[in-house]
Short mmCIF file of N, CA, C and O in Angstrom, two decimals:
data_model
loop_
_atom_site.label_atom_id
_atom_site.label_comp_id
_atom_site.label_asym_id
_atom_site.label_seq_id
_atom_site.Cartn_x
_atom_site.Cartn_y
_atom_site.Cartn_z
N MET A 134 7.02 -87.49 -15.96
CA MET A 134 7.33 -86.18 -15.44
C MET A 134 7.84 -85.31 -16.59
O MET A 134 8.68 -85.73 -17.38
N THR A 135 7.34 -84.13 -16.68
CA THR A 135 7.74 -83.25 -17.76
C THR A 135 9.08 -82.60 -17.45
O THR A 135 9.41 -82.34 -16.30
N GLN A 136 9.81 -82.35 -18.49
CA GLN A 136 11.11 -81.72 -18.36
C GLN A 136 11.03 -80.32 -18.96
O GLN A 136 10.33 -80.09 -19.94
N ALA A 137 11.77 -79.42 -18.39
CA ALA A 137 11.81 -78.06 -18.92
C ALA A 137 12.66 -78.04 -20.17
O ALA A 137 13.78 -78.55 -20.20
N ALA A 138 12.11 -77.48 -21.21
CA ALA A 138 12.86 -77.36 -22.45
C ALA A 138 13.75 -76.13 -22.36
O ALA A 138 13.31 -75.06 -21.96
N ARG A 139 14.99 -76.29 -22.73
CA ARG A 139 15.92 -75.17 -22.70
C ARG A 139 15.77 -74.36 -23.96
O ARG A 139 15.81 -74.88 -25.07
N GLN A 140 15.56 -73.08 -23.77
CA GLN A 140 15.46 -72.18 -24.90
C GLN A 140 16.86 -71.67 -25.25
O GLN A 140 17.58 -71.21 -24.38
N PRO A 141 17.24 -71.78 -26.51
CA PRO A 141 18.55 -71.25 -26.89
C PRO A 141 18.57 -69.73 -26.74
O PRO A 141 17.57 -69.07 -26.98
N ARG A 142 19.71 -69.22 -26.31
CA ARG A 142 19.84 -67.79 -26.08
C ARG A 142 20.86 -67.21 -27.04
O ARG A 142 21.72 -67.90 -27.55
N GLY A 143 20.72 -65.95 -27.25
CA GLY A 143 21.66 -65.25 -28.11
C GLY A 143 20.97 -64.68 -29.33
O GLY A 143 19.85 -65.05 -29.68
N LEU A 144 21.66 -63.76 -29.98
CA LEU A 144 21.11 -63.09 -31.14
C LEU A 144 20.91 -64.04 -32.31
O LEU A 144 19.90 -63.98 -33.01
N ARG A 145 21.86 -64.93 -32.51
CA ARG A 145 21.76 -65.86 -33.65
C ARG A 145 20.56 -66.78 -33.52
O ARG A 145 19.83 -67.02 -34.49
N SER A 146 20.31 -67.31 -32.33
CA SER A 146 19.17 -68.20 -32.16
C SER A 146 17.86 -67.43 -32.23
O SER A 146 16.85 -67.95 -32.72
N LEU A 147 17.85 -66.19 -31.75
CA LEU A 147 16.65 -65.36 -31.86
C LEU A 147 16.33 -65.07 -33.32
O LEU A 147 15.18 -65.19 -33.76
N LEU A 148 17.34 -64.69 -34.09
CA LEU A 148 17.15 -64.40 -35.50
C LEU A 148 16.73 -65.65 -36.26
O LEU A 148 15.86 -65.60 -37.14
N SER A 149 17.32 -66.79 -35.93
CA SER A 149 16.93 -68.04 -36.56
C SER A 149 15.49 -68.41 -36.22
O SER A 149 14.76 -68.93 -37.06
N GLY A 150 15.07 -68.13 -35.01
CA GLY A 150 13.70 -68.40 -34.62
C GLY A 150 12.70 -67.53 -35.35
O GLY A 150 11.59 -67.96 -35.68
N VAL A 151 13.09 -66.29 -35.64
CA VAL A 151 12.20 -65.38 -36.36
C VAL A 151 12.15 -65.75 -37.84
O VAL A 151 11.08 -65.81 -38.44
N LEU A 152 13.31 -66.02 -38.43
CA LEU A 152 13.35 -66.30 -39.86
C LEU A 152 12.83 -67.69 -40.20
O LEU A 152 12.23 -67.89 -41.26
N ASN A 153 13.06 -68.64 -39.34
CA ASN A 153 12.63 -70.02 -39.59
C ASN A 153 11.50 -70.39 -38.64
O ASN A 153 11.56 -71.40 -37.95
N SER A 154 10.46 -69.60 -38.63
CA SER A 154 9.38 -69.81 -37.67
C SER A 154 8.55 -71.05 -37.97
O SER A 154 7.80 -71.51 -37.10
N ASP A 155 8.69 -71.61 -39.15
CA ASP A 155 7.96 -72.85 -39.46
C ASP A 155 8.74 -74.09 -39.07
O ASP A 155 8.27 -75.21 -39.27
N GLY A 156 9.92 -73.93 -38.52
CA GLY A 156 10.71 -75.06 -38.05
C GLY A 156 11.61 -75.67 -39.10
O GLY A 156 12.35 -76.60 -38.80
N LYS A 157 11.58 -75.18 -40.31
CA LYS A 157 12.42 -75.70 -41.39
C LYS A 157 13.50 -74.67 -41.73
O LYS A 157 13.24 -73.47 -41.68
N PRO A 158 14.68 -75.13 -42.08
CA PRO A 158 15.72 -74.17 -42.48
C PRO A 158 15.46 -73.63 -43.89
O PRO A 158 14.98 -74.35 -44.76
N HIS A 159 15.75 -72.36 -44.08
CA HIS A 159 15.60 -71.71 -45.38
C HIS A 159 16.89 -70.96 -45.68
O HIS A 159 16.93 -69.73 -45.59
N PRO A 160 17.96 -71.65 -46.07
CA PRO A 160 19.24 -70.95 -46.23
C PRO A 160 19.25 -69.93 -47.38
O PRO A 160 19.84 -68.86 -47.25
N VAL A 161 18.60 -70.25 -48.48
CA VAL A 161 18.60 -69.32 -49.62
C VAL A 161 17.80 -68.07 -49.28
O VAL A 161 18.25 -66.94 -49.51
N GLU A 162 16.62 -68.26 -48.73
CA GLU A 162 15.76 -67.14 -48.38
C GLU A 162 16.41 -66.26 -47.30
O GLU A 162 16.34 -65.04 -47.38
N ASN A 163 17.04 -66.89 -46.32
CA ASN A 163 17.70 -66.14 -45.26
C ASN A 163 18.90 -65.36 -45.79
O ASN A 163 19.20 -64.28 -45.30
N THR A 164 19.56 -65.90 -46.80
CA THR A 164 20.67 -65.18 -47.43
C THR A 164 20.16 -63.93 -48.13
O THR A 164 20.78 -62.86 -48.04
N PHE A 165 19.04 -64.04 -48.83
CA PHE A 165 18.46 -62.87 -49.47
C PHE A 165 18.05 -61.83 -48.44
O PHE A 165 18.20 -60.62 -48.67
N VAL A 166 17.54 -62.27 -47.31
CA VAL A 166 17.17 -61.33 -46.24
C VAL A 166 18.41 -60.60 -45.74
O VAL A 166 18.40 -59.37 -45.61
N ALA A 167 19.46 -61.33 -45.46
CA ALA A 167 20.68 -60.71 -44.93
C ALA A 167 21.29 -59.74 -45.93
O ALA A 167 21.68 -58.62 -45.56
N VAL A 168 21.37 -60.13 -47.19
CA VAL A 168 21.95 -59.25 -48.21
C VAL A 168 21.11 -57.99 -48.38
O VAL A 168 21.64 -56.88 -48.49
N THR A 169 19.79 -58.15 -48.39
CA THR A 169 18.91 -56.99 -48.57
C THR A 169 19.03 -56.03 -47.39
O THR A 169 19.10 -54.81 -47.60
N VAL A 170 19.08 -56.53 -46.18
CA VAL A 170 19.18 -55.66 -45.00
C VAL A 170 20.52 -54.95 -44.98
O VAL A 170 20.60 -53.74 -44.70
N VAL A 171 21.60 -55.65 -45.31
CA VAL A 171 22.93 -55.02 -45.32
C VAL A 171 23.02 -53.97 -46.42
O VAL A 171 23.51 -52.85 -46.18
N LEU A 172 22.54 -54.28 -47.61
CA LEU A 172 22.57 -53.30 -48.70
C LEU A 172 21.66 -52.12 -48.40
O LEU A 172 21.98 -50.97 -48.75
N GLY A 173 20.52 -52.38 -47.78
CA GLY A 173 19.64 -51.28 -47.40
C GLY A 173 20.28 -50.35 -46.39
O GLY A 173 20.17 -49.12 -46.50
N ALA A 174 20.94 -50.91 -45.39
CA ALA A 174 21.62 -50.09 -44.40
C ALA A 174 22.76 -49.29 -45.04
O ALA A 174 22.93 -48.10 -44.75
N LEU A 175 23.51 -49.94 -45.93
CA LEU A 175 24.60 -49.25 -46.62
C LEU A 175 24.07 -48.12 -47.48
O LEU A 175 24.61 -47.00 -47.46
N ALA A 176 23.01 -48.37 -48.23
CA ALA A 176 22.45 -47.33 -49.09
C ALA A 176 21.87 -46.19 -48.28
O ALA A 176 22.05 -45.01 -48.62
N PHE A 177 21.17 -46.52 -47.21
CA PHE A 177 20.54 -45.49 -46.39
C PHE A 177 21.57 -44.61 -45.70
O PHE A 177 21.45 -43.38 -45.70
N ILE A 178 22.61 -45.21 -45.13
CA ILE A 178 23.62 -44.44 -44.42
C ILE A 178 24.46 -43.62 -45.39
O ILE A 178 24.75 -42.45 -45.15
N SER A 179 24.85 -44.21 -46.52
CA SER A 179 25.69 -43.47 -47.46
C SER A 179 24.91 -42.39 -48.21
O SER A 179 25.53 -41.49 -48.79
N SER A 180 23.60 -42.45 -48.21
CA SER A 180 22.83 -41.41 -48.90
C SER A 180 22.85 -40.08 -48.14
O SER A 180 22.46 -39.06 -48.69
N ALA A 181 23.30 -40.09 -46.92
CA ALA A 181 23.39 -38.85 -46.14
C ALA A 181 24.54 -37.97 -46.61
O ALA A 181 24.59 -36.79 -46.26
N PHE A 182 25.45 -38.52 -47.39
CA PHE A 182 26.61 -37.77 -47.86
C PHE A 182 26.50 -37.58 -49.37
O PHE A 182 26.36 -38.55 -50.13
N ASP A 183 26.60 -36.32 -49.82
CA ASP A 183 26.43 -36.01 -51.24
C ASP A 183 27.47 -36.68 -52.12
O ASP A 183 27.16 -37.12 -53.23
N ASN A 184 28.70 -36.77 -51.65
CA ASN A 184 29.77 -37.30 -52.49
C ASN A 184 29.77 -38.82 -52.58
O ASN A 184 30.56 -39.38 -53.33
N LEU A 185 28.90 -39.51 -51.85
CA LEU A 185 28.82 -40.97 -51.92
C LEU A 185 27.60 -41.42 -52.73
O LEU A 185 27.05 -42.49 -52.50
N HIS A 186 27.18 -40.61 -53.70
CA HIS A 186 25.98 -40.93 -54.46
C HIS A 186 26.13 -42.18 -55.30
O HIS A 186 25.16 -42.90 -55.52
N LEU A 187 27.34 -42.49 -55.77
CA LEU A 187 27.54 -43.72 -56.53
C LEU A 187 27.31 -44.95 -55.65
O LEU A 187 26.63 -45.90 -56.05
N LEU A 188 27.86 -44.91 -54.45
CA LEU A 188 27.69 -46.03 -53.52
C LEU A 188 26.23 -46.19 -53.11
O LEU A 188 25.69 -47.30 -53.12
N SER A 189 25.58 -45.10 -52.76
CA SER A 189 24.19 -45.20 -52.29
C SER A 189 23.25 -45.59 -53.41
O SER A 189 22.33 -46.39 -53.20
N SER A 190 23.45 -45.08 -54.61
CA SER A 190 22.52 -45.41 -55.70
C SER A 190 22.70 -46.86 -56.16
O SER A 190 21.71 -47.58 -56.37
N TRP A 191 23.95 -47.32 -56.29
CA TRP A 191 24.15 -48.71 -56.74
C TRP A 191 23.77 -49.72 -55.67
O TRP A 191 23.14 -50.74 -55.97
N SER A 192 24.14 -49.46 -54.42
CA SER A 192 23.76 -50.41 -53.37
C SER A 192 22.25 -50.39 -53.15
O SER A 192 21.65 -51.44 -52.87
N GLY A 193 21.62 -49.24 -53.33
CA GLY A 193 20.16 -49.18 -53.24
C GLY A 193 19.49 -49.95 -54.36
O GLY A 193 18.51 -50.67 -54.14
N LEU A 194 20.02 -49.83 -55.57
CA LEU A 194 19.44 -50.55 -56.70
C LEU A 194 19.58 -52.06 -56.54
O LEU A 194 18.61 -52.81 -56.72
N VAL A 195 20.75 -52.51 -56.15
CA VAL A 195 20.96 -53.94 -55.94
C VAL A 195 20.13 -54.44 -54.76
O VAL A 195 19.57 -55.53 -54.79
N GLY A 196 20.00 -53.62 -53.72
CA GLY A 196 19.17 -53.97 -52.57
C GLY A 196 17.70 -54.10 -52.94
O GLY A 196 16.99 -54.98 -52.44
N ILE A 197 17.23 -53.23 -53.81
CA ILE A 197 15.84 -53.32 -54.28
C ILE A 197 15.63 -54.60 -55.06
O ILE A 197 14.63 -55.30 -54.89
N LEU A 198 16.58 -54.94 -55.92
CA LEU A 198 16.44 -56.16 -56.74
C LEU A 198 16.50 -57.42 -55.88
O LEU A 198 15.69 -58.34 -56.06
N THR A 199 17.46 -57.49 -54.95
CA THR A 199 17.53 -58.68 -54.09
C THR A 199 16.33 -58.77 -53.16
O THR A 199 15.84 -59.86 -52.87
N GLY A 200 15.85 -57.63 -52.69
CA GLY A 200 14.67 -57.63 -51.83
C GLY A 200 13.42 -58.06 -52.57
O GLY A 200 12.58 -58.79 -52.03
N ALA A 201 13.29 -57.64 -53.82
CA ALA A 201 12.13 -58.05 -54.61
C ALA A 201 12.16 -59.55 -54.88
O ALA A 201 11.13 -60.23 -54.77
N TRP A 202 13.32 -60.07 -55.22
CA TRP A 202 13.42 -61.51 -55.45
C TRP A 202 13.23 -62.29 -54.15
O TRP A 202 12.61 -63.35 -54.13
N GLY A 203 13.74 -61.75 -53.06
CA GLY A 203 13.54 -62.39 -51.77
C GLY A 203 12.07 -62.42 -51.37
O GLY A 203 11.60 -63.41 -50.81
N GLN A 204 11.32 -61.38 -51.69
CA GLN A 204 9.88 -61.38 -51.43
C GLN A 204 9.19 -62.45 -52.26
O GLN A 204 8.25 -63.10 -51.82
N PHE A 205 9.68 -62.64 -53.47
CA PHE A 205 9.07 -63.62 -54.37
C PHE A 205 9.25 -65.04 -53.85
O PHE A 205 8.35 -65.87 -53.98
N ILE A 206 10.40 -65.33 -53.23
CA ILE A 206 10.67 -66.70 -52.80
C ILE A 206 10.56 -66.89 -51.28
O ILE A 206 10.81 -68.00 -50.80
N SER A 207 10.18 -65.86 -50.53
CA SER A 207 10.16 -65.97 -49.07
C SER A 207 9.13 -67.00 -48.61
O SER A 207 8.13 -67.24 -49.26
N ALA A 208 9.42 -67.59 -47.44
CA ALA A 208 8.58 -68.67 -46.92
C ALA A 208 7.89 -68.32 -45.62
O ALA A 208 6.87 -68.90 -45.30
N THR A 209 8.43 -67.39 -44.84
CA THR A 209 7.84 -67.08 -43.54
C THR A 209 7.56 -65.58 -43.42
O THR A 209 8.10 -64.76 -44.16
N THR A 210 6.75 -65.24 -42.45
CA THR A 210 6.40 -63.84 -42.21
C THR A 210 7.60 -63.05 -41.71
O THR A 210 7.76 -61.88 -42.05
N GLY A 211 8.45 -63.66 -40.91
CA GLY A 211 9.65 -62.98 -40.42
C GLY A 211 10.58 -62.58 -41.54
O GLY A 211 11.15 -61.49 -41.52
N GLU A 212 10.72 -63.45 -42.53
CA GLU A 212 11.54 -63.11 -43.69
C GLU A 212 10.94 -61.94 -44.45
O GLU A 212 11.64 -61.01 -44.85
N ARG A 213 9.63 -61.97 -44.64
CA ARG A 213 8.97 -60.88 -45.36
C ARG A 213 9.08 -59.56 -44.62
O ARG A 213 9.27 -58.51 -45.24
N PHE A 214 8.97 -59.61 -43.30
CA PHE A 214 9.07 -58.40 -42.49
C PHE A 214 10.44 -57.75 -42.66
O PHE A 214 10.55 -56.54 -42.94
N LEU A 215 11.50 -58.52 -42.50
CA LEU A 215 12.86 -57.97 -42.63
C LEU A 215 13.16 -57.55 -44.07
O LEU A 215 13.89 -56.58 -44.29
N LEU A 216 12.59 -58.27 -45.04
CA LEU A 216 12.78 -57.87 -46.43
C LEU A 216 12.14 -56.51 -46.72
O LEU A 216 12.71 -55.70 -47.45
N ILE A 217 10.99 -56.25 -46.15
CA ILE A 217 10.34 -54.95 -46.36
C ILE A 217 11.15 -53.83 -45.71
O ILE A 217 11.29 -52.74 -46.28
N ILE A 218 11.72 -54.09 -44.53
CA ILE A 218 12.58 -53.09 -43.89
C ILE A 218 13.79 -52.80 -44.78
O ILE A 218 14.14 -51.65 -45.03
N GLY A 219 14.44 -53.85 -45.28
CA GLY A 219 15.59 -53.67 -46.17
C GLY A 219 15.22 -53.02 -47.49
O GLY A 219 15.97 -52.19 -48.01
N LEU A 220 14.06 -53.38 -48.03
CA LEU A 220 13.61 -52.76 -49.28
C LEU A 220 13.35 -51.27 -49.09
O LEU A 220 13.70 -50.46 -49.97
N GLY A 221 12.73 -50.90 -48.00
CA GLY A 221 12.47 -49.48 -47.74
C GLY A 221 13.75 -48.68 -47.60
O GLY A 221 13.89 -47.59 -48.17
N ALA A 222 14.71 -49.21 -46.86
CA ALA A 222 15.99 -48.52 -46.70
C ALA A 222 16.74 -48.45 -48.02
O ALA A 222 17.35 -47.42 -48.34
N SER A 223 16.68 -49.51 -48.81
CA SER A 223 17.33 -49.52 -50.12
C SER A 223 16.70 -48.49 -51.04
O SER A 223 17.39 -47.78 -51.78
N ALA A 224 15.38 -48.40 -51.02
CA ALA A 224 14.69 -47.45 -51.89
C ALA A 224 15.00 -46.01 -51.51
O ALA A 224 15.26 -45.17 -52.38
N ILE A 225 15.01 -45.72 -50.21
CA ILE A 225 15.36 -44.36 -49.78
C ILE A 225 16.79 -44.02 -50.18
O ILE A 225 17.06 -42.94 -50.71
N GLY A 226 17.72 -44.96 -49.95
CA GLY A 226 19.11 -44.72 -50.36
C GLY A 226 19.26 -44.57 -51.86
O GLY A 226 20.01 -43.72 -52.33
N PHE A 227 18.52 -45.39 -52.60
CA PHE A 227 18.59 -45.30 -54.06
C PHE A 227 18.07 -43.95 -54.56
O PHE A 227 18.72 -43.29 -55.37
N PHE A 228 16.92 -43.53 -54.07
CA PHE A 228 16.34 -42.28 -54.55
C PHE A 228 17.15 -41.07 -54.13
O PHE A 228 17.32 -40.13 -54.92
N LEU A 229 17.69 -41.07 -52.92
CA LEU A 229 18.54 -39.96 -52.52
C LEU A 229 19.87 -39.97 -53.28
O LEU A 229 20.41 -38.92 -53.60
N GLY A 230 20.40 -41.16 -53.56
CA GLY A 230 21.61 -41.25 -54.38
C GLY A 230 21.37 -40.74 -55.79
O GLY A 230 22.23 -40.08 -56.38
N MET A 231 20.19 -41.03 -56.33
CA MET A 231 19.85 -40.52 -57.66
C MET A 231 19.71 -39.00 -57.63
O MET A 231 20.10 -38.31 -58.57
N ALA A 232 19.17 -38.46 -56.55
CA ALA A 232 19.00 -37.01 -56.43
C ALA A 232 20.35 -36.31 -56.28
O ALA A 232 20.50 -35.16 -56.71
N HIS A 233 21.32 -36.98 -55.68
CA HIS A 233 22.63 -36.36 -55.46
C HIS A 233 23.57 -36.49 -56.65
O HIS A 233 24.63 -35.89 -56.65
N GLY A 234 23.25 -37.31 -57.63
CA GLY A 234 24.15 -37.41 -58.78
C GLY A 234 23.91 -38.62 -59.64
O GLY A 234 24.43 -38.72 -60.74
N GLY A 235 23.19 -39.60 -59.15
CA GLY A 235 22.81 -40.73 -59.98
C GLY A 235 23.81 -41.86 -60.01
O GLY A 235 24.81 -41.88 -59.30
N LEU A 236 23.49 -42.82 -60.87
CA LEU A 236 24.31 -44.03 -61.00
C LEU A 236 25.65 -43.78 -61.67
O LEU A 236 26.63 -44.45 -61.37
N PHE A 237 25.68 -42.86 -62.60
CA PHE A 237 26.91 -42.60 -63.35
C PHE A 237 27.34 -41.15 -63.26
O PHE A 237 28.16 -40.70 -64.06
N GLY A 238 26.79 -40.38 -62.35
CA GLY A 238 27.08 -38.95 -62.26
C GLY A 238 28.55 -38.64 -62.06
O GLY A 238 29.14 -39.03 -61.08
N GLY A 239 29.13 -37.94 -63.00
CA GLY A 239 30.53 -37.55 -62.91
C GLY A 239 31.49 -38.58 -63.46
O GLY A 239 32.64 -38.27 -63.73
N VAL A 240 31.06 -39.83 -63.65
CA VAL A 240 31.96 -40.86 -64.17
C VAL A 240 31.82 -40.93 -65.69
O VAL A 240 32.81 -40.98 -66.40
N ILE A 241 30.58 -40.94 -66.15
CA ILE A 241 30.30 -40.95 -67.60
C ILE A 241 29.62 -39.65 -67.95
O ILE A 241 28.57 -39.32 -67.42
N GLY A 242 30.18 -38.92 -68.87
CA GLY A 242 29.54 -37.69 -69.35
C GLY A 242 29.85 -36.54 -68.57
O GLY A 242 29.80 -35.85 -67.80
#
């Protein structure tokens, strides 16, 4: 007799199912995904304010670098999808931060 398999519920299990769709854990790759998405959100949100150009440009630059490396080592499609979202947000935040004053605007020179 077949038994019903219980599906885990919650955001954490859903995210784990998307990122680890091949059934294997990928802690390093998932860390790069999380860092890239957080830095992308930080860069994107802070780029809306002119006086936060240092925060948006630096977090955008670091988000672009972590996202690029994460793309290089990613193992599943879910990881790549979230990395592209984070990379796009990081790039927008970086470019708007550069337009508002740049990486060193007002601190050096």
